[in-house]
Amino acid sequence: MRADWKRPPGLVMSDNTFDMTAVVDAHYGVYRFALSLAREPADAFDLTQEAFLRLTENGHRLRDVRKIKAWLLTTVYREFLRGRRRDARYSMTTLEDVESELTDVSPIVAEQLDGATVLQALADLDEVFRAPVALFYLEDYSYAEIGEILGIPVGTVMSRLSRGKARLQRALTQLAPPNDAPNVIRFPSQAA
Amino acid sequence: MSTMDRDQARRILITYRLGEAAPHGSELAEALAMADRDPELSAWLEAQLRFDRTVRSRVRSVAPPSHLREAILSQPPRRSRRPRWAPPLGWALAAALALMSGTAVWLSYNPGSDGSSPQSASGPATGESFRKAMATMLTDGVYSLQVQSRSLEELRRFIAANGGAGNAAIPSSLEALNSLGCQVFSWNGHQATLICFTSSTHGYVHLVILEGSLPDVQGNAPVLAQAAGWNTALWQESGRTYLLCARGTDPELHTLIGG
């Protein structure tokens, strides 16, 4: 590694370089987002590495240190999509295919599951829903910021988020032990 | 009169985050008001929020592989390229000339300016106006570190040579962090020094030292307050005013200050 590579991005300094150690320490948790997209830990590992590598190559365009994480997340997402486009098996579920999916949810469903299981359920969502839902839970970005990271309008974020979250709830309900979901809140019209 | 039914309210509320702004007259405000009136909808919303809290904590608990950090740090750049901010000499000269002319125009519209930062207070300088101005400056990113170094001593020498608080009493917890860089500037007629640090826990941590006392800053005990998205601590010591800006809780801020 070149010595002058270790400098903070976004700050124009005397030697124009990055402090990559600090940046990696602060942001290598973007791996979780990569895992939620790619499903496979090895692929998530590669995506995360690629994002940081691109940061070393292109991060000098960043002038605002607050944008580093969003930049990394955007890069992870774009790299993921690029890889998927190369994959002949790639297919995208369109929103038009999705019927109303609002479900009832037991608050204790997710409490019975560990982080890896919940993240795996998130990663199993259809691709259109996966990224907004992952950012909703993994990060504290506003809907506008999520839209910026994913390159989609806020309205689309909200739509995908609501449907994706409903699907996640359904998936987790199926994963949870059947006898442990008594607290489902139902409306009278939906009760059996 | 509301035209929203429960299903519509649920569609809106399913993405609601606790504490999210609900502007008056918005659909969200209407859906929340409906939940206030409707016990079943309220219970449903509470279940959603509890679900969100749980999922959020679960997925955030997943740790990246232990060797990922080292793998990232050990990968060499694929290629070397000249940074965009290091333009050819001609461009650099043109940029410098443009900056100078721009500054001249700015000064001509600001005849009373003493070259202060754009966050100079319009009224009398107070601790609170200092706190707010500096936090806003950091949030807006309208600062530019004049020198960068991981050596705090090197930064101190630069600061002293440029009329700043080179011998400032920096809390030892901050001295233990990696320094990033510094800037000496003027705020409301006071010489000010900004020193930036990085912390694996808090991200970027900023200390601003102002030469002189401000009327509403009493004693050495740090006064904590939120400002422009930062948690800040303001205190006075030996005729200087200190402001620490960091992300984190009050106890974490106290730890940084060394209290």
PDB file of N, CA and C in Angstrom, chain B residues 136-221:
ATOM      1  N   THR B 136     -22.925  24.581  13.001  1.00  0.00           N
ATOM      2  CA  THR B 136     -23.494  24.745  11.663  1.00  0.00           C
ATOM      3  C   THR B 136     -22.396  24.688  10.605  1.00  0.00           C
ATOM      4  N   MET B 137     -21.282  25.331  10.911  1.00  0.00           N
ATOM      5  CA  MET B 137     -20.150  25.320   9.981  1.00  0.00           C
ATOM      6  C   MET B 137     -19.707  23.875   9.706  1.00  0.00           C
ATOM      7  N   LEU B 138     -19.641  23.081  10.766  1.00  0.00           N
ATOM      8  CA  LEU B 138     -19.196  21.690  10.602  1.00  0.00           C
ATOM      9  C   LEU B 138     -20.238  20.870   9.848  1.00  0.00           C
ATOM     10  N   THR B 139     -21.503  21.115  10.165  1.00  0.00           N
ATOM     11  CA  THR B 139     -22.573  20.380   9.483  1.00  0.00           C
ATOM     12  C   THR B 139     -22.614  20.729   8.001  1.00  0.00           C
ATOM     13  N   ASP B 140     -22.459  22.006   7.714  1.00  0.00           N
ATOM     14  CA  ASP B 140     -22.528  22.441   6.314  1.00  0.00           C
ATOM     15  C   ASP B 140     -21.231  22.146   5.552  1.00  0.00           C
ATOM     16  N   GLY B 141     -20.207  21.766   6.283  1.00  0.00           N
ATOM     17  CA  GLY B 141     -18.933  21.445   5.638  1.00  0.00           C
ATOM     18  C   GLY B 141     -18.226  22.651   5.053  1.00  0.00           C
ATOM     19  N   VAL B 142     -18.530  23.846   5.570  1.00  0.00           N
ATOM     20  CA  VAL B 142     -17.916  25.050   5.000  1.00  0.00           C
ATOM     21  C   VAL B 142     -16.629  25.402   5.739  1.00  0.00           C
ATOM     22  N   TYR B 143     -15.784  24.434   5.902  1.00  0.00           N
ATOM     23  CA  TYR B 143     -14.460  24.685   6.455  1.00  0.00           C
ATOM     24  C   TYR B 143     -13.468  23.932   5.586  1.00  0.00           C
ATOM     25  N   SER B 144     -12.243  24.362   5.651  1.00  0.00           N
ATOM     26  CA  SER B 144     -11.234  23.706   4.847  1.00  0.00           C
ATOM     27  C   SER B 144      -9.962  23.612   5.668  1.00  0.00           C
ATOM     28  N   LEU B 145      -9.570  22.411   5.993  1.00  0.00           N
ATOM     29  CA  LEU B 145      -8.376  22.251   6.824  1.00  0.00           C
ATOM     30  C   LEU B 145      -7.153  22.755   6.065  1.00  0.00           C
ATOM     31  N   GLN B 146      -6.394  23.611   6.737  1.00  0.00           N
ATOM     32  CA  GLN B 146      -5.237  24.201   6.067  1.00  0.00           C
ATOM     33  C   GLN B 146      -4.058  23.246   6.042  1.00  0.00           C
ATOM     34  N   VAL B 147      -4.014  22.381   7.008  1.00  0.00           N
ATOM     35  CA  VAL B 147      -2.923  21.407   7.029  1.00  0.00           C
ATOM     36  C   VAL B 147      -3.461  20.117   7.617  1.00  0.00           C
ATOM     37  N   GLN B 148      -2.868  19.032   7.196  1.00  0.00           N
ATOM     38  CA  GLN B 148      -3.302  17.736   7.669  1.00  0.00           C
ATOM     39  C   GLN B 148      -2.103  16.983   8.231  1.00  0.00           C
ATOM     40  N   SER B 149      -2.326  16.390   9.363  1.00  0.00           N
ATOM     41  CA  SER B 149      -1.251  15.570   9.918  1.00  0.00           C
ATOM     42  C   SER B 149      -1.828  14.667  10.993  1.00  0.00           C
ATOM     43  N   ARG B 150      -1.253  13.513  11.118  1.00  0.00           N
ATOM     44  CA  ARG B 150      -1.654  12.626  12.217  1.00  0.00           C
ATOM     45  C   ARG B 150      -0.837  12.939  13.459  1.00  0.00           C
ATOM     46  N   SER B 151       0.057  13.900  13.328  1.00  0.00           N
ATOM     47  CA  SER B 151       0.841  14.308  14.488  1.00  0.00           C
ATOM     48  C   SER B 151       0.239  15.576  15.067  1.00  0.00           C
ATOM     49  N   LEU B 152      -0.262  15.474  16.280  1.00  0.00           N
ATOM     50  CA  LEU B 152      -0.856  16.643  16.926  1.00  0.00           C
ATOM     51  C   LEU B 152       0.204  17.704  17.173  1.00  0.00           C
ATOM     52  N   GLU B 153       1.418  17.276  17.452  1.00  0.00           N
ATOM     53  CA  GLU B 153       2.505  18.240  17.678  1.00  0.00           C
ATOM     54  C   GLU B 153       2.757  19.065  16.425  1.00  0.00           C
ATOM     55  N   GLU B 154       2.711  18.399  15.293  1.00  0.00           N
ATOM     56  CA  GLU B 154       2.906  19.095  14.021  1.00  0.00           C
ATOM     57  C   GLU B 154       1.803  20.135  13.817  1.00  0.00           C
ATOM     58  N   LEU B 155       0.578  19.721  14.152  1.00  0.00           N
ATOM     59  CA  LEU B 155      -0.545  20.659  14.034  1.00  0.00           C
ATOM     60  C   LEU B 155      -0.369  21.832  14.993  1.00  0.00           C
ATOM     61  N   ARG B 156       0.073  21.542  16.203  1.00  0.00           N
ATOM     62  CA  ARG B 156       0.295  22.623  17.182  1.00  0.00           C
ATOM     63  C   ARG B 156       1.303  23.634  16.654  1.00  0.00           C
ATOM     64  N   ARG B 157       2.349  23.127  16.017  1.00  0.00           N
ATOM     65  CA  ARG B 157       3.377  24.047  15.481  1.00  0.00           C
ATOM     66  C   ARG B 157       2.781  24.916  14.382  1.00  0.00           C
ATOM     67  N   PHE B 158       1.979  24.295  13.518  1.00  0.00           N
ATOM     68  CA  PHE B 158       1.348  25.064  12.442  1.00  0.00           C
ATOM     69  C   PHE B 158       0.418  26.123  13.035  1.00  0.00           C
ATOM     70  N   ILE B 159      -0.367  25.710  14.015  1.00  0.00           N
ATOM     71  CA  ILE B 159      -1.338  26.630  14.628  1.00  0.00           C
ATOM     72  C   ILE B 159      -0.614  27.811  15.277  1.00  0.00           C
ATOM     73  N   ALA B 160       0.448  27.501  16.026  1.00  0.00           N
ATOM     74  CA  ALA B 160       1.199  28.572  16.697  1.00  0.00           C
ATOM     75  C   ALA B 160       1.817  29.525  15.673  1.00  0.00           C
ATOM     76  N   ALA B 161       2.330  28.966  14.596  1.00  0.00           N
ATOM     77  CA  ALA B 161       2.974  29.792  13.570  1.00  0.00           C
ATOM     78  C   ALA B 161       1.970  30.658  12.828  1.00  0.00           C
ATOM     79  N   ASN B 162       0.694  30.299  12.928  1.00  0.00           N
ATOM     80  CA  ASN B 162      -0.338  31.054  12.210  1.00  0.00           C
ATOM     81  C   ASN B 162      -1.252  31.834  13.144  1.00  0.00           C
ATOM     82  N   GLY B 163      -0.766  32.070  14.355  1.00  0.00           N
ATOM     83  CA  GLY B 163      -1.481  32.938  15.274  1.00  0.00           C
ATOM     84  C   GLY B 163      -2.611  32.280  16.029  1.00  0.00           C
ATOM     85  N   GLY B 164      -2.712  30.968  15.958  1.00  0.00           N
ATOM     86  CA  GLY B 164      -3.787  30.267  16.648  1.00  0.00           C
ATOM     87  C   GLY B 164      -3.344  29.774  18.019  1.00  0.00           C
ATOM     88  N   ALA B 165      -4.214  28.955  18.605  1.00  0.00           N
ATOM     89  CA  ALA B 165      -3.981  28.474  19.974  1.00  0.00           C
ATOM     90  C   ALA B 165      -3.089  27.231  19.961  1.00  0.00           C
ATOM     91  N   GLY B 166      -1.838  27.441  19.641  1.00  0.00           N
ATOM     92  CA  GLY B 166      -0.900  26.326  19.532  1.00  0.00           C
ATOM     93  C   GLY B 166      -0.644  25.625  20.849  1.00  0.00           C
ATOM     94  N   ASN B 167      -0.797  26.368  21.936  1.00  0.00           N
ATOM     95  CA  ASN B 167      -0.542  25.757  23.252  1.00  0.00           C
ATOM     96  C   ASN B 167      -1.848  25.481  24.000  1.00  0.00           C
ATOM     97  N   ALA B 168      -2.906  25.279  23.246  1.00  0.00           N
ATOM     98  CA  ALA B 168      -4.213  25.052  23.875  1.00  0.00           C
ATOM     99  C   ALA B 168      -4.178  23.817  24.768  1.00  0.00           C
ATOM    100  N   ALA B 169      -5.009  23.860  25.809  1.00  0.00           N
ATOM    101  CA  ALA B 169      -5.105  22.721  26.731  1.00  0.00           C
ATOM    102  C   ALA B 169      -6.073  21.701  26.144  1.00  0.00           C
ATOM    103  N   ILE B 170      -5.552  20.810  25.340  1.00  0.00           N
ATOM    104  CA  ILE B 170      -6.406  19.808  24.690  1.00  0.00           C
ATOM    105  C   ILE B 170      -6.602  18.629  25.638  1.00  0.00           C
ATOM    106  N   PRO B 171      -7.843  18.233  25.899  1.00  0.00           N
ATOM    107  CA  PRO B 171      -8.080  17.097  26.801  1.00  0.00           C
ATOM    108  C   PRO B 171      -7.286  15.872  26.363  1.00  0.00           C
ATOM    109  N   SER B 172      -6.768  15.152  27.344  1.00  0.00           N
ATOM    110  CA  SER B 172      -5.890  14.021  27.025  1.00  0.00           C
ATOM    111  C   SER B 172      -6.611  12.942  26.219  1.00  0.00           C
ATOM    112  N   SER B 173      -7.938  12.800  26.429  1.00  0.00           N
ATOM    113  CA  SER B 173      -8.678  11.795  25.653  1.00  0.00           C
ATOM    114  C   SER B 173      -8.686  12.149  24.169  1.00  0.00           C
ATOM    115  N   LEU B 174      -8.691  13.433  23.895  1.00  0.00           N
ATOM    116  CA  LEU B 174      -8.631  13.860  22.498  1.00  0.00           C
ATOM    117  C   LEU B 174      -7.223  13.677  21.944  1.00  0.00           C
ATOM    118  N   GLU B 175      -6.239  13.974  22.768  1.00  0.00           N
ATOM    119  CA  GLU B 175      -4.852  13.803  22.319  1.00  0.00           C
ATOM    120  C   GLU B 175      -4.572  12.355  21.941  1.00  0.00           C
ATOM    121  N   ALA B 176      -5.321  11.451  22.559  1.00  0.00           N
ATOM    122  CA  ALA B 176      -5.103  10.029  22.276  1.00  0.00           C
ATOM    123  C   ALA B 176      -5.721   9.608  20.932  1.00  0.00           C
ATOM    124  N   LEU B 177      -6.592  10.451  20.368  1.00  0.00           N
ATOM    125  CA  LEU B 177      -7.201  10.114  19.078  1.00  0.00           C
ATOM    126  C   LEU B 177      -6.240  10.431  17.938  1.00  0.00           C
ATOM    127  N   ASN B 178      -6.569   9.941  16.756  1.00  0.00           N
ATOM    128  CA  ASN B 178      -5.783  10.319  15.577  1.00  0.00           C
ATOM    129  C   ASN B 178      -6.176  11.728  15.159  1.00  0.00           C
ATOM    130  N   SER B 179      -5.199  12.586  15.044  1.00  0.00           N
ATOM    131  CA  SER B 179      -5.519  13.927  14.539  1.00  0.00           C
ATOM    132  C   SER B 179      -5.625  13.857  13.023  1.00  0.00           C
ATOM    133  N   LEU B 180      -6.391  14.794  12.499  1.00  0.00           N
ATOM    134  CA  LEU B 180      -6.672  14.792  11.061  1.00  0.00           C
ATOM    135  C   LEU B 180      -6.102  16.047  10.412  1.00  0.00           C
ATOM    136  N   GLY B 181      -6.364  17.180  11.032  1.00  0.00           N
ATOM    137  CA  GLY B 181      -5.896  18.428  10.463  1.00  0.00           C
ATOM    138  C   GLY B 181      -6.412  19.601  11.263  1.00  0.00           C
ATOM    139  N   CYS B 182      -6.097  20.797  10.791  1.00  0.00           N
ATOM    140  CA  CYS B 182      -6.515  21.982  11.542  1.00  0.00           C
ATOM    141  C   CYS B 182      -6.707  23.182  10.627  1.00  0.00           C
ATOM    142  N   GLN B 183      -7.326  24.173  11.188  1.00  0.00           N
ATOM    143  CA  GLN B 183      -7.552  25.424  10.471  1.00  0.00           C
ATOM    144  C   GLN B 183      -7.526  26.559  11.492  1.00  0.00           C
ATOM    145  N   VAL B 184      -6.863  27.647  11.140  1.00  0.00           N
ATOM    146  CA  VAL B 184      -6.878  28.849  11.979  1.00  0.00           C
ATOM    147  C   VAL B 184      -7.695  29.889  11.234  1.00  0.00           C
ATOM    148  N   PHE B 185      -8.677  30.456  11.907  1.00  0.00           N
ATOM    149  CA  PHE B 185      -9.535  31.421  11.242  1.00  0.00           C
ATOM    150  C   PHE B 185     -10.003  32.459  12.264  1.00  0.00           C
ATOM    151  N   SER B 186     -10.855  33.350  11.806  1.00  0.00           N
ATOM    152  CA  SER B 186     -11.333  34.408  12.689  1.00  0.00           C
ATOM    153  C   SER B 186     -12.840  34.301  12.815  1.00  0.00           C
ATOM    154  N   TRP B 187     -13.319  34.460  14.039  1.00  0.00           N
ATOM    155  CA  TRP B 187     -14.766  34.456  14.252  1.00  0.00           C
ATOM    156  C   TRP B 187     -15.130  35.640  15.139  1.00  0.00           C
ATOM    157  N   ASN B 188     -15.911  36.549  14.570  1.00  0.00           N
ATOM    158  CA  ASN B 188     -16.367  37.734  15.298  1.00  0.00           C
ATOM    159  C   ASN B 188     -15.228  38.492  15.981  1.00  0.00           C
ATOM    160  N   GLY B 189     -14.136  38.595  15.278  1.00  0.00           N
ATOM    161  CA  GLY B 189     -13.007  39.343  15.816  1.00  0.00           C
ATOM    162  C   GLY B 189     -12.120  38.531  16.744  1.00  0.00           C
ATOM    163  N   HIS B 190     -12.497  37.299  17.017  1.00  0.00           N
ATOM    164  CA  HIS B 190     -11.683  36.416  17.853  1.00  0.00           C
ATOM    165  C   HIS B 190     -10.896  35.461  16.952  1.00  0.00           C
ATOM    166  N   GLN B 191      -9.654  35.228  17.318  1.00  0.00           N
ATOM    167  CA  GLN B 191      -8.885  34.204  16.613  1.00  0.00           C
ATOM    168  C   GLN B 191      -9.440  32.835  17.022  1.00  0.00           C
ATOM    169  N   ALA B 192      -9.651  31.978  16.049  1.00  0.00           N
ATOM    170  CA  ALA B 192     -10.215  30.659  16.349  1.00  0.00           C
ATOM    171  C   ALA B 192      -9.372  29.572  15.696  1.00  0.00           C
ATOM    172  N   THR B 193      -9.351  28.431  16.348  1.00  0.00           N
ATOM    173  CA  THR B 193      -8.587  27.288  15.831  1.00  0.00           C
ATOM    174  C   THR B 193      -9.495  26.072  15.818  1.00  0.00           C
ATOM    175  N   LEU B 194      -9.526  25.417  14.682  1.00  0.00           N
ATOM    176  CA  LEU B 194     -10.289  24.175  14.566  1.00  0.00           C
ATOM    177  C   LEU B 194      -9.307  23.016  14.428  1.00  0.00           C
ATOM    178  N   ILE B 195      -9.447  22.029  15.288  1.00  0.00           N
ATOM    179  CA  ILE B 195      -8.628  20.813  15.167  1.00  0.00           C
ATOM    180  C   ILE B 195      -9.571  19.631  15.011  1.00  0.00           C
ATOM    181  N   CYS B 196      -9.318  18.823  13.988  1.00  0.00           N
ATOM    182  CA  CYS B 196     -10.188  17.683  13.718  1.00  0.00           C
ATOM    183  C   CYS B 196      -9.463  16.383  14.056  1.00  0.00           C
ATOM    184  N   PHE B 197     -10.217  15.468  14.652  1.00  0.00           N
ATOM    185  CA  PHE B 197      -9.687  14.155  15.026  1.00  0.00           C
ATOM    186  C   PHE B 197     -10.599  13.080  14.430  1.00  0.00           C
ATOM    187  N   THR B 198     -10.090  11.869  14.367  1.00  0.00           N
ATOM    188  CA  THR B 198     -10.960  10.748  14.009  1.00  0.00           C
ATOM    189  C   THR B 198     -10.943   9.736  15.139  1.00  0.00           C
ATOM    190  N   SER B 199     -12.101   9.134  15.319  1.00  0.00           N
ATOM    191  CA  SER B 199     -12.251   8.136  16.370  1.00  0.00           C
ATOM    192  C   SER B 199     -13.030   6.965  15.800  1.00  0.00           C
ATOM    193  N   SER B 200     -12.585   5.767  16.103  1.00  0.00           N
ATOM    194  CA  SER B 200     -13.303   4.601  15.579  1.00  0.00           C
ATOM    195  C   SER B 200     -14.695   4.510  16.196  1.00  0.00           C
ATOM    196  N   THR B 201     -14.868   5.112  17.352  1.00  0.00           N
ATOM    197  CA  THR B 201     -16.174   5.075  18.025  1.00  0.00           C
ATOM    198  C   THR B 201     -17.080   6.205  17.564  1.00  0.00           C
ATOM    199  N   HIS B 202     -16.513   7.387  17.474  1.00  0.00           N
ATOM    200  CA  HIS B 202     -17.350   8.573  17.248  1.00  0.00           C
ATOM    201  C   HIS B 202     -17.244   9.130  15.826  1.00  0.00           C
ATOM    202  N   GLY B 203     -16.401   8.562  15.004  1.00  0.00           N
ATOM    203  CA  GLY B 203     -16.199   9.146  13.673  1.00  0.00           C
ATOM    204  C   GLY B 203     -15.350  10.389  13.805  1.00  0.00           C
ATOM    205  N   TYR B 204     -15.845  11.482  13.242  1.00  0.00           N
ATOM    206  CA  TYR B 204     -15.073  12.720  13.290  1.00  0.00           C
ATOM    207  C   TYR B 204     -15.407  13.516  14.557  1.00  0.00           C
ATOM    208  N   VAL B 205     -14.366  14.003  15.197  1.00  0.00           N
ATOM    209  CA  VAL B 205     -14.508  14.773  16.432  1.00  0.00           C
ATOM    210  C   VAL B 205     -13.785  16.101  16.213  1.00  0.00           C
ATOM    211  N   HIS B 206     -14.445  17.192  16.535  1.00  0.00           N
ATOM    212  CA  HIS B 206     -13.880  18.510  16.253  1.00  0.00           C
ATOM    213  C   HIS B 206     -13.757  19.321  17.543  1.00  0.00           C
ATOM    214  N   LEU B 207     -12.627  19.982  17.676  1.00  0.00           N
ATOM    215  CA  LEU B 207     -12.418  20.879  18.811  1.00  0.00           C
ATOM    216  C   LEU B 207     -12.143  22.278  18.255  1.00  0.00           C
ATOM    217  N   VAL B 208     -12.933  23.238  18.707  1.00  0.00           N
ATOM    218  CA  VAL B 208     -12.712  24.631  18.288  1.00  0.00           C
ATOM    219  C   VAL B 208     -12.287  25.425  19.519  1.00  0.00           C
ATOM    220  N   ILE B 209     -11.197  26.150  19.364  1.00  0.00           N
ATOM    221  CA  ILE B 209     -10.678  26.940  20.490  1.00  0.00           C
ATOM    222  C   ILE B 209     -10.723  28.407  20.091  1.00  0.00           C
ATOM    223  N   LEU B 210     -11.402  29.174  20.902  1.00  0.00           N
ATOM    224  CA  LEU B 210     -11.548  30.603  20.608  1.00  0.00           C
ATOM    225  C   LEU B 210     -10.686  31.397  21.590  1.00  0.00           C
ATOM    226  N   GLU B 211      -9.910  32.326  21.068  1.00  0.00           N
ATOM    227  CA  GLU B 211      -9.118  33.194  21.944  1.00  0.00           C
ATOM    228  C   GLU B 211     -10.068  34.170  22.629  1.00  0.00           C
ATOM    229  N   GLY B 212     -10.088  34.155  23.939  1.00  0.00           N
ATOM    230  CA  GLY B 212     -10.948  35.082  24.673  1.00  0.00           C
ATOM    231  C   GLY B 212     -12.135  34.395  25.305  1.00  0.00           C
ATOM    232  N   SER B 213     -12.739  35.139  26.219  1.00  0.00           N
ATOM    233  CA  SER B 213     -13.908  34.616  26.928  1.00  0.00           C
ATOM    234  C   SER B 213     -15.169  35.161  26.280  1.00  0.00           C
ATOM    235  N   LEU B 214     -16.240  34.426  26.449  1.00  0.00           N
ATOM    236  CA  LEU B 214     -17.535  34.885  25.959  1.00  0.00           C
ATOM    237  C   LEU B 214     -18.447  35.088  27.165  1.00  0.00           C
ATOM    238  N   PRO B 215     -19.316  36.102  27.105  1.00  0.00           N
ATOM    239  CA  PRO B 215     -20.028  36.543  28.299  1.00  0.00           C
ATOM    240  C   PRO B 215     -20.868  35.481  29.004  1.00  0.00           C
ATOM    241  N   ASP B 216     -21.478  34.576  28.246  1.00  0.00           N
ATOM    242  CA  ASP B 216     -22.376  33.622  28.901  1.00  0.00           C
ATOM    243  C   ASP B 216     -21.723  32.266  29.173  1.00  0.00           C
ATOM    244  N   VAL B 217     -20.421  32.184  29.024  1.00  0.00           N
ATOM    245  CA  VAL B 217     -19.735  30.929  29.343  1.00  0.00           C
ATOM    246  C   VAL B 217     -19.066  31.111  30.701  1.00  0.00           C
ATOM    247  N   GLN B 218     -19.571  30.407  31.673  1.00  0.00           N
ATOM    248  CA  GLN B 218     -19.087  30.590  33.043  1.00  0.00           C
ATOM    249  C   GLN B 218     -18.282  29.385  33.496  1.00  0.00           C
ATOM    250  N   GLY B 219     -17.105  29.604  33.974  1.00  0.00           N
ATOM    251  CA  GLY B 219     -16.331  28.551  34.628  1.00  0.00           C
ATOM    252  C   GLY B 219     -15.818  27.480  33.683  1.00  0.00           C
ATOM    253  N   ASN B 220     -15.198  26.488  34.310  1.00  0.00           N
ATOM    254  CA  ASN B 220     -14.529  25.452  33.533  1.00  0.00           C
ATOM    255  C   ASN B 220     -15.410  24.236  33.261  1.00  0.00           C
ATOM    256  N   ALA B 221     -16.567  24.182  33.900  1.00  0.00           N
ATOM    257  CA  ALA B 221     -17.410  22.993  33.730  1.00  0.00           C
ATOM    258  C   ALA B 221     -18.056  23.000  32.349  1.00  0.00           C
TER     259      ALA B 221
END
